PDB file of C-alpha atoms in Angstrom:
ATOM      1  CA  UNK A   1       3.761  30.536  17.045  1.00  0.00           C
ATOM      2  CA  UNK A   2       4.885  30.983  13.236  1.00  0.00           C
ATOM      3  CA  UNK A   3       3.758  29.950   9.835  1.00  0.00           C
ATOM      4  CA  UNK A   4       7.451  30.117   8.498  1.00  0.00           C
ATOM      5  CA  UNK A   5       7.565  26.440   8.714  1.00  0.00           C
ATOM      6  CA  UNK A   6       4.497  26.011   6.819  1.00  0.00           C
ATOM      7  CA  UNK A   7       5.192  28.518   4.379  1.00  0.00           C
ATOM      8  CA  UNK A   8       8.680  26.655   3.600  1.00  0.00           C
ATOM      9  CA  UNK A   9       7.073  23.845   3.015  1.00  0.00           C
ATOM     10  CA  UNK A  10       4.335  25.214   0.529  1.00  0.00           C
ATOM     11  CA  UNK A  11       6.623  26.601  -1.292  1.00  0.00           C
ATOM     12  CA  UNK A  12       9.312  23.421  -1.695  1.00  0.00           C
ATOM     13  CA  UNK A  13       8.384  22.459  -5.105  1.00  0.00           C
ATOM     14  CA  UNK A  14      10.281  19.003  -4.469  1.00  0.00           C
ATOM     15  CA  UNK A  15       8.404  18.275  -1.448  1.00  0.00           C
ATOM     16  CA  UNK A  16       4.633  18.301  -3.570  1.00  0.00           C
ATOM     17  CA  UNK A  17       6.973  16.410  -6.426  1.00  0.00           C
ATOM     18  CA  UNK A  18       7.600  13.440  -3.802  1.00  0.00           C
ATOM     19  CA  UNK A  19       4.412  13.566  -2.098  1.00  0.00           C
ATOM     20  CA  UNK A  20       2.689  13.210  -6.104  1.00  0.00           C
ATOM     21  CA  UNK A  21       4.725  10.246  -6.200  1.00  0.00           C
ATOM     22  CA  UNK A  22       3.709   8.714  -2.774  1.00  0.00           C
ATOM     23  CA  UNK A  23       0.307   9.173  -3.869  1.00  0.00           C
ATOM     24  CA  UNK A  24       0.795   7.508  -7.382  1.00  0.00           C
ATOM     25  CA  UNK A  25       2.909   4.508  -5.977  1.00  0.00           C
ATOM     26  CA  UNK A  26      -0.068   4.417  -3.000  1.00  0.00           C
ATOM     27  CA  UNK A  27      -3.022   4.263  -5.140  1.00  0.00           C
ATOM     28  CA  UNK A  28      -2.184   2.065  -8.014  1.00  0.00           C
ATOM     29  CA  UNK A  29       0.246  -0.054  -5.471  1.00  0.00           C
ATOM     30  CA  UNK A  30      -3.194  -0.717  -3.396  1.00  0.00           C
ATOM     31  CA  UNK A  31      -5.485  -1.235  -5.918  1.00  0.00           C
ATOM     32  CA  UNK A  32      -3.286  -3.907  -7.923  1.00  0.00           C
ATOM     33  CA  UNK A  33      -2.542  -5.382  -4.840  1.00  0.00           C
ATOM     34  CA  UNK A  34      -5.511  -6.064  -3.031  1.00  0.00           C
ATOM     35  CA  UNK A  35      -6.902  -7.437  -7.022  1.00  0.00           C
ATOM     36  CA  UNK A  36      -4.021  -9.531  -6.933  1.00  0.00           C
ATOM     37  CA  UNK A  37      -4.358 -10.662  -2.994  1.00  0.00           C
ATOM     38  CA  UNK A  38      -8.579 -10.903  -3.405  1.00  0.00           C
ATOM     39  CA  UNK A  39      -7.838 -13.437  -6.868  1.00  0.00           C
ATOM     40  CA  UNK A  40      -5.668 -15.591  -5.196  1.00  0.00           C
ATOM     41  CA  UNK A  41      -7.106 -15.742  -1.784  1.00  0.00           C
ATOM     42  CA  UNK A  42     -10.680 -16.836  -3.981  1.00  0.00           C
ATOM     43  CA  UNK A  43      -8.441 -19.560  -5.334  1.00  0.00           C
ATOM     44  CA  UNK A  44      -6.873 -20.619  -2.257  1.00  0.00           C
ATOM     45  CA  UNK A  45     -10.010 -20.677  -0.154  1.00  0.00           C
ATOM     46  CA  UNK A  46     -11.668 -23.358  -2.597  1.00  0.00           C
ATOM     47  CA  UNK A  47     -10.783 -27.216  -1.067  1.00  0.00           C
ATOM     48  CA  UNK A  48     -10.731 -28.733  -4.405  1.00  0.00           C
ATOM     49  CA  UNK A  49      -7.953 -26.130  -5.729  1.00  0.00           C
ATOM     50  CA  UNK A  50      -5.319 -27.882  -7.505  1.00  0.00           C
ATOM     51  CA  UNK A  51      -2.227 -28.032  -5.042  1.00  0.00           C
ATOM     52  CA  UNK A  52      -3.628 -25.803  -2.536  1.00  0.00           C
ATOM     53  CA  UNK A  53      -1.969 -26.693   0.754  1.00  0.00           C
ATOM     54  CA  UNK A  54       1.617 -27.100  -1.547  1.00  0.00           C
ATOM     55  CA  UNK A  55       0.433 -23.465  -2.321  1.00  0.00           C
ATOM     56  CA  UNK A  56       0.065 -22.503   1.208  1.00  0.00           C
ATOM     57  CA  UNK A  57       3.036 -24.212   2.719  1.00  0.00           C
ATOM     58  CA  UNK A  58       4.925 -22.052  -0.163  1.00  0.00           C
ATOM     59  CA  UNK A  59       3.343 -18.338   0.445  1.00  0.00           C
ATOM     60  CA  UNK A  60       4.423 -19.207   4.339  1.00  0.00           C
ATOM     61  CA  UNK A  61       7.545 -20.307   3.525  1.00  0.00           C
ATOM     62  CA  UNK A  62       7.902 -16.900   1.777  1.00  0.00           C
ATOM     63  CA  UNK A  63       6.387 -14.743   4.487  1.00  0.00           C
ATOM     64  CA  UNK A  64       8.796 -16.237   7.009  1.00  0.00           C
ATOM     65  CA  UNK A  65      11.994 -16.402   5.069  1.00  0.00           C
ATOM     66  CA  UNK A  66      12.825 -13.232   2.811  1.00  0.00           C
ATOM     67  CA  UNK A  67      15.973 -14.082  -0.120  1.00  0.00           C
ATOM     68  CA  UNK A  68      17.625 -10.947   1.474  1.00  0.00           C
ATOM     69  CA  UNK A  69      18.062  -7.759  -0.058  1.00  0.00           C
ATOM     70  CA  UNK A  70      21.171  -8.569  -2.723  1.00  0.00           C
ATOM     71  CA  UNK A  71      18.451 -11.001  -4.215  1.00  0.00           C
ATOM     72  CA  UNK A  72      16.019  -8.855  -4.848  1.00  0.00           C
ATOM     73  CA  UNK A  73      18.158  -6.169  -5.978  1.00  0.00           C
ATOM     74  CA  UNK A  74      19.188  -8.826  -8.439  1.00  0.00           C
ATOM     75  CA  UNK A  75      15.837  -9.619  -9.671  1.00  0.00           C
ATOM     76  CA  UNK A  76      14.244  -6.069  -9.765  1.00  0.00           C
ATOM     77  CA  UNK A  77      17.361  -4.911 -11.957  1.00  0.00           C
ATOM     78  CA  UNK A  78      17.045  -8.176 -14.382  1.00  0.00           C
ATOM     79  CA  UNK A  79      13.200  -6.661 -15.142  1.00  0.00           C
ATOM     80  CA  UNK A  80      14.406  -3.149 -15.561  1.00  0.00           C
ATOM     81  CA  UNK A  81      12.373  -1.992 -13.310  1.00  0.00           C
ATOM     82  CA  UNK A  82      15.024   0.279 -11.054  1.00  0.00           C
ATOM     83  CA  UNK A  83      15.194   3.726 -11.203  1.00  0.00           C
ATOM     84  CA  UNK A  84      11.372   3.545 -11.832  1.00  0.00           C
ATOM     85  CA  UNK A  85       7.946   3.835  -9.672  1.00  0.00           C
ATOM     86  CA  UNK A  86       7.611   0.300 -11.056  1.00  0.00           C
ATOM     87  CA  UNK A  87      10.391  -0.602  -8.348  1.00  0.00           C
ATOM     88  CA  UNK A  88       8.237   0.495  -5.788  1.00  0.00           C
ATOM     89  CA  UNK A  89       5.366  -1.196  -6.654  1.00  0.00           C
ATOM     90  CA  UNK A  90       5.412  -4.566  -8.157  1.00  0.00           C
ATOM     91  CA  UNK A  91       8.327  -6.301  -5.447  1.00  0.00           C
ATOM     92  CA  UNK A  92       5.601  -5.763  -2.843  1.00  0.00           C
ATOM     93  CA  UNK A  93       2.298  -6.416  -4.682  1.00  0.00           C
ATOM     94  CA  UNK A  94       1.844  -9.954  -2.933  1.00  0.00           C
ATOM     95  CA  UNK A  95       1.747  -9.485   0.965  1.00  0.00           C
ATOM     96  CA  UNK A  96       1.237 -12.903   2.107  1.00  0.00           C
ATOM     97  CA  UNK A  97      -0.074 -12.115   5.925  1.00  0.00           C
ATOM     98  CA  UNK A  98      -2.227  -9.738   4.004  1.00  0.00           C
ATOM     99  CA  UNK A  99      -3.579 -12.796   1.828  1.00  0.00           C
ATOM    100  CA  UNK A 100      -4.202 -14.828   4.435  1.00  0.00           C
ATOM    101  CA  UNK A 101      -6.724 -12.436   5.965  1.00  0.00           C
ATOM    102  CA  UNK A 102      -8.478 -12.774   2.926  1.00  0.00           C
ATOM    103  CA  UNK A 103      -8.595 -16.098   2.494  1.00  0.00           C
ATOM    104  CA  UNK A 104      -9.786 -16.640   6.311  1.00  0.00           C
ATOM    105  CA  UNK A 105     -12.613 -14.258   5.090  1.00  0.00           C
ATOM    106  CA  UNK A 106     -13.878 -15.681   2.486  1.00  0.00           C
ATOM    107  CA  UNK A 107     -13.633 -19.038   4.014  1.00  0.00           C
ATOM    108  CA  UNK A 108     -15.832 -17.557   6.364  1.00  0.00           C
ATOM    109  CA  UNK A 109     -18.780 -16.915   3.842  1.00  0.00           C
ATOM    110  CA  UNK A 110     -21.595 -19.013   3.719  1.00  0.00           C
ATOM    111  CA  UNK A 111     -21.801 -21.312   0.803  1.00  0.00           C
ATOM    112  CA  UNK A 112     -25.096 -20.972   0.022  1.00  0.00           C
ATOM    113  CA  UNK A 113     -23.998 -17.444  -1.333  1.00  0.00           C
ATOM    114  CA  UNK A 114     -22.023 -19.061  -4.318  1.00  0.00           C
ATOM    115  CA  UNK A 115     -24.018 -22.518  -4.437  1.00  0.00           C
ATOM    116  CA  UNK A 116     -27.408 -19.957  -5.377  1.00  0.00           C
ATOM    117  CA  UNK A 117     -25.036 -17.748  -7.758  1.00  0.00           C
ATOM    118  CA  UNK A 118     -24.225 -21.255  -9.602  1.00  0.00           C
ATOM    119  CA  UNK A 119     -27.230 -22.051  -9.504  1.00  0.00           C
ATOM    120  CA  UNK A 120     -28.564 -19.203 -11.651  1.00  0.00           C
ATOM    121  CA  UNK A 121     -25.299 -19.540 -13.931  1.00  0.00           C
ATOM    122  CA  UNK A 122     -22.597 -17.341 -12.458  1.00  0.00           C
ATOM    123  CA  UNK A 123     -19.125 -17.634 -13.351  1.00  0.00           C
ATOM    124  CA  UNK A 124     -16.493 -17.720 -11.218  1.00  0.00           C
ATOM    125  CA  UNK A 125     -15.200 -14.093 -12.108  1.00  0.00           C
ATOM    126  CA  UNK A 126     -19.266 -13.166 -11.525  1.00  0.00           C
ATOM    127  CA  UNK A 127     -19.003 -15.291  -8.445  1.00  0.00           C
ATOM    128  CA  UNK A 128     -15.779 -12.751  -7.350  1.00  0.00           C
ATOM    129  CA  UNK A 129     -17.017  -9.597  -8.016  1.00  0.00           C
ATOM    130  CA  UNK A 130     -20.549  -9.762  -8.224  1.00  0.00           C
ATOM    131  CA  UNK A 131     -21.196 -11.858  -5.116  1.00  0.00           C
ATOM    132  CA  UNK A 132     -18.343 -12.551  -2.706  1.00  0.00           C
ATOM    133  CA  UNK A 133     -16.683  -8.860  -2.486  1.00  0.00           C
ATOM    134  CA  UNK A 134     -19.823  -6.901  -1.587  1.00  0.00           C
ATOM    135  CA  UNK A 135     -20.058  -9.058   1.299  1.00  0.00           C
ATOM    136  CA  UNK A 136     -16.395  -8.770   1.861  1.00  0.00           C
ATOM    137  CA  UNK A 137     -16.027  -5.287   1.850  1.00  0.00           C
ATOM    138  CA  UNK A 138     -15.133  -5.225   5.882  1.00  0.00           C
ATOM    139  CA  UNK A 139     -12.094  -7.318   5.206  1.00  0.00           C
ATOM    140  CA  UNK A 140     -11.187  -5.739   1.803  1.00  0.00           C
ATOM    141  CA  UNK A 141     -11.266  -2.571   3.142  1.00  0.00           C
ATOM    142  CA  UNK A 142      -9.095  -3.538   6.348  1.00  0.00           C
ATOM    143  CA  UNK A 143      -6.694  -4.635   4.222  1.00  0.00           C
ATOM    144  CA  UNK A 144      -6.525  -1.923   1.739  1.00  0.00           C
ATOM    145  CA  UNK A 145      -5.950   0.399   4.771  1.00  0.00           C
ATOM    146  CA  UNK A 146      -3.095  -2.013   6.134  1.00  0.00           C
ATOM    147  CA  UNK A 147      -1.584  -1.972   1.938  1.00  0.00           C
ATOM    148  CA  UNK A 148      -1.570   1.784   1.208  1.00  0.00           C
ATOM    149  CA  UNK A 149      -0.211   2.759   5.170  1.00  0.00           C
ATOM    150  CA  UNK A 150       2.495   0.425   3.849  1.00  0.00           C
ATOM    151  CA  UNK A 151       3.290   1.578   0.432  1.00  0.00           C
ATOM    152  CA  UNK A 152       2.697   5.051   1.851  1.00  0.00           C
ATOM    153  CA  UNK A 153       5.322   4.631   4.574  1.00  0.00           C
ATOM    154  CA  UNK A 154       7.593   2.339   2.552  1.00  0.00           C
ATOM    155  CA  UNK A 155      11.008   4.643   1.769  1.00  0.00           C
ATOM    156  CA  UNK A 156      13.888   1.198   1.748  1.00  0.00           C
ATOM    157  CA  UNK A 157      12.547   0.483  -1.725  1.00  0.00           C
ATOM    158  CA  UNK A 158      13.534   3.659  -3.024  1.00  0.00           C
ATOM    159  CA  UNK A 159      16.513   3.673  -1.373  1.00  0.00           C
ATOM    160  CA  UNK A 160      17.708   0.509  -2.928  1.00  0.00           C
ATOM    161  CA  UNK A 161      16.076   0.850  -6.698  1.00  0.00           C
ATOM    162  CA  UNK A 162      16.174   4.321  -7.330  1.00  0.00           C
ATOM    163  CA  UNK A 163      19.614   5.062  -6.888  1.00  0.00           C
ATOM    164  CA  UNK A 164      19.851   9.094  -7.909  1.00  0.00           C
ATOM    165  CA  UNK A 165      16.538   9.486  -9.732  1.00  0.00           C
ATOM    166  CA  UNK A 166      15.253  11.915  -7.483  1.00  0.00           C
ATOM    167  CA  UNK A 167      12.509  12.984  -9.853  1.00  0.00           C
ATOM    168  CA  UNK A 168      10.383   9.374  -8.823  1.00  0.00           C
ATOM    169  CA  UNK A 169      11.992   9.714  -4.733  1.00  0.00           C
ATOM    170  CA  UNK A 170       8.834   9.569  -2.763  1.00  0.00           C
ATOM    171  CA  UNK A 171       7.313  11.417   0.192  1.00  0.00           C
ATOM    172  CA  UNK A 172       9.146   9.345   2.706  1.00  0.00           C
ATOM    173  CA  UNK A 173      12.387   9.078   1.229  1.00  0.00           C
ATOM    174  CA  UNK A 174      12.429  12.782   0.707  1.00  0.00           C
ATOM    175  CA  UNK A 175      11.868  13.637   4.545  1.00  0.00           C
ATOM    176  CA  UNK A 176      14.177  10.530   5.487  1.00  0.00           C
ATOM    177  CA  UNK A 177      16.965  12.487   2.686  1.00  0.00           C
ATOM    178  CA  UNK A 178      16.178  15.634   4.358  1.00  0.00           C
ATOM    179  CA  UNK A 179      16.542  14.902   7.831  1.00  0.00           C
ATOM    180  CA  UNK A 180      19.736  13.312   7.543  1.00  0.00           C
ATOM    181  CA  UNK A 181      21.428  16.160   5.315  1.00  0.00           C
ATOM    182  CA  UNK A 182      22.269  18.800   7.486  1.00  0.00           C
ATOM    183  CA  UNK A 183      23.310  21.751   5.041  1.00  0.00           C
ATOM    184  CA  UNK A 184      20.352  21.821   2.954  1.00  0.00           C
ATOM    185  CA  UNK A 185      17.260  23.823   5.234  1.00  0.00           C
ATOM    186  CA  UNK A 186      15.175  24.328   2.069  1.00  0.00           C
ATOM    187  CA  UNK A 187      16.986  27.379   1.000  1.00  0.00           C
ATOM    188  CA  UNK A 188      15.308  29.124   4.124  1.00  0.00           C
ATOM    189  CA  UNK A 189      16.670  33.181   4.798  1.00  0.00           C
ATOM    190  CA  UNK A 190      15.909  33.209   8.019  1.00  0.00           C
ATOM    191  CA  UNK A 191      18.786  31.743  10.245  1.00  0.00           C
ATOM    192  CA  UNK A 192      16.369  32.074  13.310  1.00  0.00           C
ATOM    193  CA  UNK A 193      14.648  28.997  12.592  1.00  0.00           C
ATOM    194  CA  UNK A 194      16.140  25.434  13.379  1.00  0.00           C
ATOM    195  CA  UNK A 195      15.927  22.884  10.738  1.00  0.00           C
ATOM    196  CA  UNK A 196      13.946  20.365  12.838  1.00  0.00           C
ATOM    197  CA  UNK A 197      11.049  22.761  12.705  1.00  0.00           C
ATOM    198  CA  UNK A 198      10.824  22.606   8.738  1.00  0.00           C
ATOM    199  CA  UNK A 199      11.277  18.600   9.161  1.00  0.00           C
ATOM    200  CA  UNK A 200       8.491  18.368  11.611  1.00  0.00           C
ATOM    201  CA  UNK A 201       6.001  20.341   9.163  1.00  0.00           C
ATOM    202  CA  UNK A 202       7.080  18.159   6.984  1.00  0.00           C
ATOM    203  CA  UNK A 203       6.345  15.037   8.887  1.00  0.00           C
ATOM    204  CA  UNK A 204       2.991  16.508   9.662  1.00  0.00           C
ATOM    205  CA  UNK A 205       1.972  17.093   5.882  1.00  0.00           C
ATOM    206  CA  UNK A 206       2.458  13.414   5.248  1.00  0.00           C
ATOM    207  CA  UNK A 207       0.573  12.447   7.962  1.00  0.00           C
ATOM    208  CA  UNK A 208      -2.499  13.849   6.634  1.00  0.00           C
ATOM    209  CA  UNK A 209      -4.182  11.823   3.791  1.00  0.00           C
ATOM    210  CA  UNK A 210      -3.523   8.848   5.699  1.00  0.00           C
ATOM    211  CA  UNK A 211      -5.922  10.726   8.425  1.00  0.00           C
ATOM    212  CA  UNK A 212      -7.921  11.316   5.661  1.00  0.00           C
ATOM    213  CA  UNK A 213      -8.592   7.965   4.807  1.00  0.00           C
ATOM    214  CA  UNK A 214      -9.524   6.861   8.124  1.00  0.00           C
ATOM    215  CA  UNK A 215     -12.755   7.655   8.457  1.00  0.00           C
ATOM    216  CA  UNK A 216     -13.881   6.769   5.090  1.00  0.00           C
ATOM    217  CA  UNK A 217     -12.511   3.281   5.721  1.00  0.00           C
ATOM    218  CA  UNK A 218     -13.751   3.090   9.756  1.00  0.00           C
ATOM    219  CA  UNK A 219     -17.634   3.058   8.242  1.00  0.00           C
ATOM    220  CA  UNK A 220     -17.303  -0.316   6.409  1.00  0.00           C
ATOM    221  CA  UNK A 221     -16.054  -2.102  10.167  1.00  0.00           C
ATOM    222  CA  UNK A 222     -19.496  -0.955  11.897  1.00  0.00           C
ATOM    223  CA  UNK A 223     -22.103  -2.020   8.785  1.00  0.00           C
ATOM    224  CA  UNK A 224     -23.632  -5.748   9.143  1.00  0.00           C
ATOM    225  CA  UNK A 225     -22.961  -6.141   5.703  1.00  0.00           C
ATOM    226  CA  UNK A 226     -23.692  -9.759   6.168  1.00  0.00           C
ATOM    227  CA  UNK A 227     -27.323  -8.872   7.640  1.00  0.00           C
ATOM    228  CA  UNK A 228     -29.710 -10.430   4.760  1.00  0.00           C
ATOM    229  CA  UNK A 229     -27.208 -11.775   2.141  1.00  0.00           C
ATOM    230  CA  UNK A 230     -28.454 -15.598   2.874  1.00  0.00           C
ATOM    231  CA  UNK A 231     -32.331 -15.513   2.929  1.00  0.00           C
ATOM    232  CA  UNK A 232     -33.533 -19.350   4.079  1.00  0.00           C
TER     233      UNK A 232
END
């Protein structure tokens, strides 16, 4: 047993560089998302919405068939948005299967929730926030699991919109970089120790705050949230 690993790892500048920017694209990725997902999924659950099956035969279409990769390259580099965190956000804000969840949810609800909040003059935002996601917190915080493990994990956009700006590479993209570039061992001095060793400390740092959020999100799947929300 040895704390060299370890040690090389503390002491890689780079790596805590990459894993700042996992946790910046993570964070604000998630949080715009799931606002983005929640608002439209409140729109989409409604039957009198304005085009609302055209709307969900679309988002399928979309979740099924992807323009390919030279398409979105295309269209991220016509914003300016590559060799930026930007690039790793905004392309996968929308996750349709994600959306769906929602919507399911919220169809779910019991009327009388927003028919009362109407009643006593609620908007619709008021209606959203106010009403409808305290209840919803099970689901919203399923899904904000399922969007940060994937902006967490996600290294291909980086790969294809960064190019060589190393200073936004994330966590994953670093360790992916890393592993497959045999001459650099993180300037290590002892020639005892295989590379792999350093690569699976690494892996195991980046494993960690997604442990970490586990438990804070596993609390919101056991409480009856919905105990008491309609009273007759």
């Amino acid at each position: 047993f040895t704390w060299f690993n370890v040690k090389s790892v503390v002491a890689d500048y780079r790596f805590w560089r990459a894993m700042g920017v996992s946790f910046l694209v993570t964070i604000c990725g998630t949080v715009l998302s799931v606002l983005v997902m929640y608002s439209a999924a409140y729109a989409l659950s409604k039957a009198d919405f304005p085009f609302r099956k055209g709307l969900m035969v679309f988002f399928v279409i979309v979740m099924i068939f992807s323009g390919g990769m030279i398409p979105n390259y295309i269209v991220v580099n016509a914003l300016h948005l590559t060799r930026s965190p930007f690039a790793l956000i905004l392309p996968s804000v929308v996750q349709v299967y994600n959306l769906i969840l929602i919507k399911s949810y919220l169809e779910g609800l019991p009327p009388e929730l927003e028919e009362s909040a109407k009643i006593d003059g609620a908007s619709n935002l008021q209606i959203m926030f106010k009403i409808l996601l305290p209840v919803s917190l099970p689901c919203i915080a399923s899904v904000s699991l399922f969007t940060a493990v994937s902006f967490w994990n996600n290294y291909t956009s980086a790969l294809i919109y960064l190019g060589t700006a190393e200073e936004w590479y994330p966590l994953s993209l670093y360790i992916l970089n890393h592993i497959q570039d045999d001459a650099e061992v993180l300037n290590m001095t002892k020639a005892d120790i295989q590379k792999a060793n350093i690569e699976s400390a690494m892996i195991i740092f980046s494993i960690i705050p997604i442990l970490d959020v586990y438990p804070l999100v596993l609390k919101f799947f056991t409480k009856g949230v919905m105990v008491g929300s309609v009273k007759g």
